[in-house]
mmCIF file of C-alpha atoms and ligand atoms in Angstrom:
data_model
loop_
_atom_site.group_PDB
_atom_site.id
_atom_site.type_symbol
_atom_site.label_atom_id
_atom_site.label_comp_id
_atom_site.label_asym_id
_atom_site.label_seq_id
_atom_site.Cartn_x
_atom_site.Cartn_y
_atom_site.Cartn_z
ATOM 1 C CA UNK A 101 74.549 120.404 93.270
ATOM 2 C CA UNK A 102 74.755 121.648 96.854
ATOM 3 C CA UNK A 103 78.240 121.006 98.194
ATOM 4 C CA UNK A 104 81.348 119.642 96.480
ATOM 5 C CA UNK A 105 84.643 118.781 98.142
ATOM 6 C CA UNK A 106 87.998 119.490 96.558
ATOM 7 C CA UNK A 107 90.034 116.297 96.427
ATOM 8 C CA UNK A 108 93.813 116.218 96.071
ATOM 9 C CA UNK A 109 93.171 114.760 92.622
ATOM 10 C CA UNK A 110 91.138 117.841 91.668
ATOM 11 C CA UNK A 111 93.938 120.126 92.798
ATOM 12 C CA UNK A 112 96.485 118.117 90.795
ATOM 13 C CA UNK A 113 94.364 118.527 87.691
ATOM 14 C CA UNK A 114 93.886 122.253 88.257
ATOM 15 C CA UNK A 115 97.468 123.103 89.137
ATOM 16 C CA UNK A 116 99.447 120.496 87.183
ATOM 17 C CA UNK A 117 97.036 119.616 84.401
ATOM 18 C CA UNK A 118 97.528 115.947 85.152
ATOM 19 C CA UNK A 119 96.802 113.205 87.642
ATOM 20 C CA UNK A 120 99.342 110.401 87.667
ATOM 21 C CA UNK A 121 99.567 109.163 84.076
ATOM 22 C CA UNK A 122 96.410 110.978 83.129
ATOM 23 C CA UNK A 123 97.120 114.186 81.207
ATOM 24 C CA UNK A 124 94.195 116.505 80.582
ATOM 25 C CA UNK A 125 93.527 116.796 76.851
ATOM 26 C CA UNK A 126 90.205 118.570 76.719
ATOM 27 C CA UNK A 127 88.495 121.117 78.963
ATOM 28 C CA UNK A 128 86.847 119.430 81.917
ATOM 29 C CA UNK A 129 85.231 120.194 85.235
ATOM 30 C CA UNK A 130 86.370 119.063 88.659
ATOM 31 C CA UNK A 131 84.793 117.671 91.796
ATOM 32 C CA UNK A 132 83.571 114.170 92.632
ATOM 33 C CA UNK A 133 82.837 114.425 96.361
ATOM 34 C CA UNK A 134 79.367 115.821 96.190
ATOM 35 C CA UNK A 135 75.891 116.192 97.548
ATOM 36 C CA UNK A 136 72.890 117.701 95.878
ATOM 37 C CA UNK A 137 69.133 117.887 95.664
ATOM 38 C CA UNK A 138 67.307 115.821 93.049
ATOM 39 C CA UNK A 139 65.899 118.096 90.345
ATOM 40 C CA UNK A 140 64.450 115.466 88.029
ATOM 41 C CA UNK A 141 64.339 111.661 87.799
ATOM 42 C CA UNK A 142 64.318 109.258 84.888
ATOM 43 C CA UNK A 143 61.177 107.133 84.515
ATOM 44 C CA UNK A 144 62.913 103.992 85.850
ATOM 45 C CA UNK A 145 64.019 105.639 89.097
ATOM 46 C CA UNK A 146 61.760 104.552 91.936
ATOM 47 C CA UNK A 147 63.836 105.205 95.069
ATOM 48 C CA UNK A 148 64.186 108.962 94.613
ATOM 49 C CA UNK A 149 61.994 111.921 93.812
ATOM 50 C CA UNK A 150 62.611 115.599 93.067
ATOM 51 C CA UNK A 151 63.535 117.440 96.244
ATOM 52 C CA UNK A 152 65.335 114.487 97.849
ATOM 53 C CA UNK A 153 68.748 115.328 99.263
ATOM 54 C CA UNK A 154 71.375 112.907 97.997
ATOM 55 C CA UNK A 155 75.041 112.051 98.022
ATOM 56 C CA UNK A 156 76.608 110.479 94.959
ATOM 57 C CA UNK A 157 78.995 107.640 94.270
ATOM 58 C CA UNK A 158 81.260 109.003 91.543
ATOM 59 C CA UNK A 159 81.638 106.410 88.818
ATOM 60 C CA UNK A 160 79.800 104.734 86.010
ATOM 61 C CA UNK A 161 80.391 101.000 86.267
ATOM 62 C CA UNK A 162 79.435 98.620 83.445
ATOM 63 C CA UNK A 163 77.737 95.962 85.558
ATOM 64 C CA UNK A 164 79.142 93.154 83.401
ATOM 65 C CA UNK A 165 82.883 92.811 83.965
ATOM 66 C CA UNK A 166 84.335 90.362 86.508
ATOM 67 C CA UNK A 167 84.778 93.103 89.109
ATOM 68 C CA UNK A 168 81.210 94.349 88.716
ATOM 69 C CA UNK A 169 79.845 90.800 88.876
ATOM 70 C CA UNK A 170 81.783 90.227 92.093
ATOM 71 C CA UNK A 171 80.280 93.358 93.604
ATOM 72 C CA UNK A 172 83.496 95.364 93.370
ATOM 73 C CA UNK A 173 82.028 97.808 90.908
ATOM 74 C CA UNK A 174 84.376 100.540 92.103
ATOM 75 C CA UNK A 175 87.101 98.577 90.273
ATOM 76 C CA UNK A 176 85.122 98.215 87.030
ATOM 77 C CA UNK A 177 87.565 97.772 84.158
ATOM 78 C CA UNK A 178 85.357 99.465 81.602
ATOM 79 C CA UNK A 179 84.352 102.730 83.143
ATOM 80 C CA UNK A 180 85.614 103.333 86.610
ATOM 81 C CA UNK A 181 86.138 106.328 88.804
ATOM 82 C CA UNK A 182 89.390 107.342 87.146
ATOM 83 C CA UNK A 183 88.368 107.028 83.551
ATOM 84 C CA UNK A 184 85.393 109.095 84.552
ATOM 85 C CA UNK A 185 87.732 111.939 85.262
ATOM 86 C CA UNK A 186 88.384 112.604 81.599
ATOM 87 C CA UNK A 187 85.324 112.554 79.379
ATOM 88 C CA UNK A 188 82.614 113.361 81.895
ATOM 89 C CA UNK A 189 81.479 116.652 83.324
ATOM 90 C CA UNK A 190 82.199 116.838 87.032
ATOM 91 C CA UNK A 191 80.235 117.911 90.053
ATOM 92 C CA UNK A 192 81.142 121.572 90.471
ATOM 93 C CA UNK A 193 78.172 122.645 88.427
ATOM 94 C CA UNK A 194 74.606 123.795 88.940
ATOM 95 C CA UNK A 195 73.313 120.463 87.652
ATOM 96 C CA UNK A 196 74.969 117.064 87.372
ATOM 97 C CA UNK A 197 73.312 114.179 85.542
ATOM 98 C CA UNK A 198 74.041 110.905 87.287
ATOM 99 C CA UNK A 199 72.837 107.309 87.429
ATOM 100 C CA UNK A 200 69.993 106.874 89.879
ATOM 101 C CA UNK A 201 71.507 103.735 91.416
ATOM 102 C CA UNK A 202 74.610 105.694 92.386
ATOM 103 C CA UNK A 203 72.626 108.444 94.121
ATOM 104 C CA UNK A 204 71.854 107.799 97.776
ATOM 105 C CA UNK A 205 69.241 109.626 99.785
ATOM 106 C CA UNK A 206 70.655 111.396 102.834
ATOM 107 C CA UNK A 207 68.981 110.846 106.203
ATOM 108 C CA UNK A 208 67.491 113.897 107.939
ATOM 109 C CA UNK A 209 70.390 113.935 110.377
ATOM 110 C CA UNK A 210 73.072 114.258 107.681
ATOM 111 C CA UNK A 211 73.766 117.750 106.318
ATOM 112 C CA UNK A 212 74.632 118.617 102.725
ATOM 113 C CA UNK A 213 78.221 119.302 103.844
ATOM 114 C CA UNK A 214 78.455 115.885 105.479
ATOM 115 C CA UNK A 215 76.818 114.385 102.414
ATOM 116 C CA UNK A 216 79.640 115.741 100.268
ATOM 117 C CA UNK A 217 82.094 113.868 102.497
ATOM 118 C CA UNK A 218 80.560 110.438 101.898
ATOM 119 C CA UNK A 219 82.956 109.496 99.092
ATOM 120 C CA UNK A 220 86.157 110.256 101.024
ATOM 121 C CA UNK A 221 84.540 108.802 104.155
ATOM 122 C CA UNK A 222 83.956 105.548 102.298
ATOM 123 C CA UNK A 223 87.727 105.438 101.711
ATOM 124 C CA UNK A 224 88.257 105.699 105.464
ATOM 125 C CA UNK A 225 85.683 103.013 106.237
ATOM 126 C CA UNK A 226 87.308 100.716 103.681
ATOM 127 C CA UNK A 227 90.742 101.354 105.213
ATOM 128 C CA UNK A 228 89.454 100.536 108.706
ATOM 129 C CA UNK A 229 87.713 97.389 107.488
ATOM 130 C CA UNK A 230 90.865 96.220 105.722
ATOM 131 C CA UNK A 231 92.834 96.938 108.887
ATOM 132 C CA UNK A 232 90.250 94.947 110.864
ATOM 133 C CA UNK A 233 89.559 97.795 113.283
ATOM 134 C CA UNK A 234 87.087 96.686 115.919
ATOM 135 C CA UNK A 235 86.241 97.290 119.586
ATOM 136 C CA UNK A 236 89.430 97.857 121.553
ATOM 137 C CA UNK A 237 91.817 98.117 118.592
ATOM 138 C CA UNK A 238 94.862 100.369 118.803
ATOM 139 C CA UNK A 239 95.172 102.414 115.610
ATOM 140 C CA UNK A 240 97.977 104.397 113.977
ATOM 141 C CA UNK A 241 96.893 106.923 111.346
ATOM 142 C CA UNK A 242 99.807 108.266 109.285
ATOM 143 C CA UNK A 243 98.873 111.714 108.054
ATOM 144 C CA UNK A 244 96.234 114.115 109.345
ATOM 145 C CA UNK A 245 94.932 115.349 106.007
ATOM 146 C CA UNK A 246 91.241 114.958 105.190
ATOM 147 C CA UNK A 247 91.494 111.201 104.586
ATOM 148 C CA UNK A 248 93.545 110.663 107.745
ATOM 149 C CA UNK A 249 91.046 112.650 109.812
ATOM 150 C CA UNK A 250 88.171 110.664 108.356
ATOM 151 C CA UNK A 251 90.090 107.452 109.194
ATOM 152 C CA UNK A 252 90.293 108.755 112.754
ATOM 153 C CA UNK A 253 86.507 109.231 112.859
ATOM 154 C CA UNK A 254 85.811 105.879 111.201
ATOM 155 C CA UNK A 255 88.183 104.023 113.544
ATOM 156 C CA UNK A 256 86.553 105.683 116.551
ATOM 157 C CA UNK A 257 83.080 104.786 115.311
ATOM 158 C CA UNK A 258 84.212 101.183 114.838
ATOM 159 C CA UNK A 259 85.285 101.030 118.462
ATOM 160 C CA UNK A 260 89.023 101.743 118.359
ATOM 161 C CA UNK A 261 90.298 102.268 121.879
ATOM 162 C CA UNK A 262 93.483 104.182 121.295
ATOM 163 C CA UNK A 263 94.270 106.239 118.185
ATOM 164 C CA UNK A 264 97.627 107.832 117.399
ATOM 165 C CA UNK A 265 97.791 110.292 114.498
ATOM 166 C CA UNK A 266 101.054 111.474 112.959
ATOM 167 C CA UNK A 267 101.766 114.350 110.594
ATOM 168 C CA UNK A 268 104.576 116.649 109.535
ATOM 169 C CA UNK A 269 102.520 119.775 110.205
ATOM 170 C CA UNK A 270 101.625 120.784 113.769
ATOM 171 C CA UNK A 271 98.436 122.624 112.794
ATOM 172 C CA UNK A 272 97.067 119.444 111.270
ATOM 173 C CA UNK A 273 97.755 117.569 114.480
ATOM 174 C CA UNK A 274 95.838 120.223 116.392
ATOM 175 C CA UNK A 275 92.834 119.458 114.219
ATOM 176 C CA UNK A 276 93.339 115.734 114.825
ATOM 177 C CA UNK A 277 93.310 116.355 118.587
ATOM 178 C CA UNK A 278 90.141 118.423 118.332
ATOM 179 C CA UNK A 279 88.561 115.598 116.372
ATOM 180 C CA UNK A 280 89.316 113.067 119.072
ATOM 181 C CA UNK A 281 92.806 111.637 118.502
ATOM 182 C CA UNK A 282 94.110 110.148 121.749
ATOM 183 C CA UNK A 283 97.711 110.870 120.839
ATOM 184 C CA UNK A 284 99.372 112.942 118.145
ATOM 185 C CA UNK A 285 102.979 112.890 117.029
ATOM 186 C CA UNK A 286 104.876 115.365 114.884
ATOM 187 C CA UNK A 287 107.095 113.357 112.556
ATOM 188 C CA UNK A 288 109.554 114.166 109.811
ATOM 189 C CA UNK A 289 112.245 115.230 112.240
ATOM 190 C CA UNK A 290 115.880 114.249 112.031
ATOM 191 C CA UNK A 291 115.607 111.118 114.132
ATOM 192 C CA UNK A 292 112.567 108.973 113.318
ATOM 193 C CA UNK A 293 113.782 106.064 115.465
ATOM 194 C CA UNK A 294 113.928 108.292 118.511
ATOM 195 C CA UNK A 295 110.482 109.652 117.692
ATOM 196 C CA UNK A 296 109.102 106.138 117.397
ATOM 197 C CA UNK A 297 110.627 105.078 120.719
ATOM 198 C CA UNK A 298 109.039 108.089 122.372
ATOM 199 C CA UNK A 299 105.605 106.684 121.622
ATOM 200 C CA UNK A 300 105.404 102.962 122.241
ATOM 201 C CA UNK A 301 101.642 103.194 122.481
HETATM 202 ZN ZN1 ZN B 477 88.939 112.081 95.600
HETATM 203 ZN ZN1 ZN B 478 82.368 96.648 85.159
#
């Protein structure tokens, strides 16, 4: 593996030993936002070869449940992203064995670091699609953490005209500005209504 991001879920497992209802029972690794270089391929893999740089989709869908059949394999009822978090080794490792169809070759122009961001970036793209962001849209992003910042980039790439990012921490808003937010707003103060009126955009 080349680069692996640390998700909030990883930190919860490290520091609290649990993630939502999921309590860690056995030793496990962390990391699911990852890029790597192919070391070896199974005989049925035709789209990749050793040496290819790849990003991975974390998961191990069954291919047969209603969700998988409908193409929503990220929601697979049998073996989805979250159940993966318990019994499987994770990506912070020298080697990670993964299904070929969930490994995607990175273009020349995409670095290993960027490759590791593909999973969280897909969250941002999904959010923008659900919000129907298109050319000229005005967008509000609540929270300038990694996912919020990626939503900012995705919304911009989809043509959003005006993007406002809010957060409770000023240093995060600085990053949002550097990354192209048109407006930022520090929230969490005593008078949210007043804050909201101050930015009708
Ligand atoms: Zn994550
Ligand atoms: Zn399934």
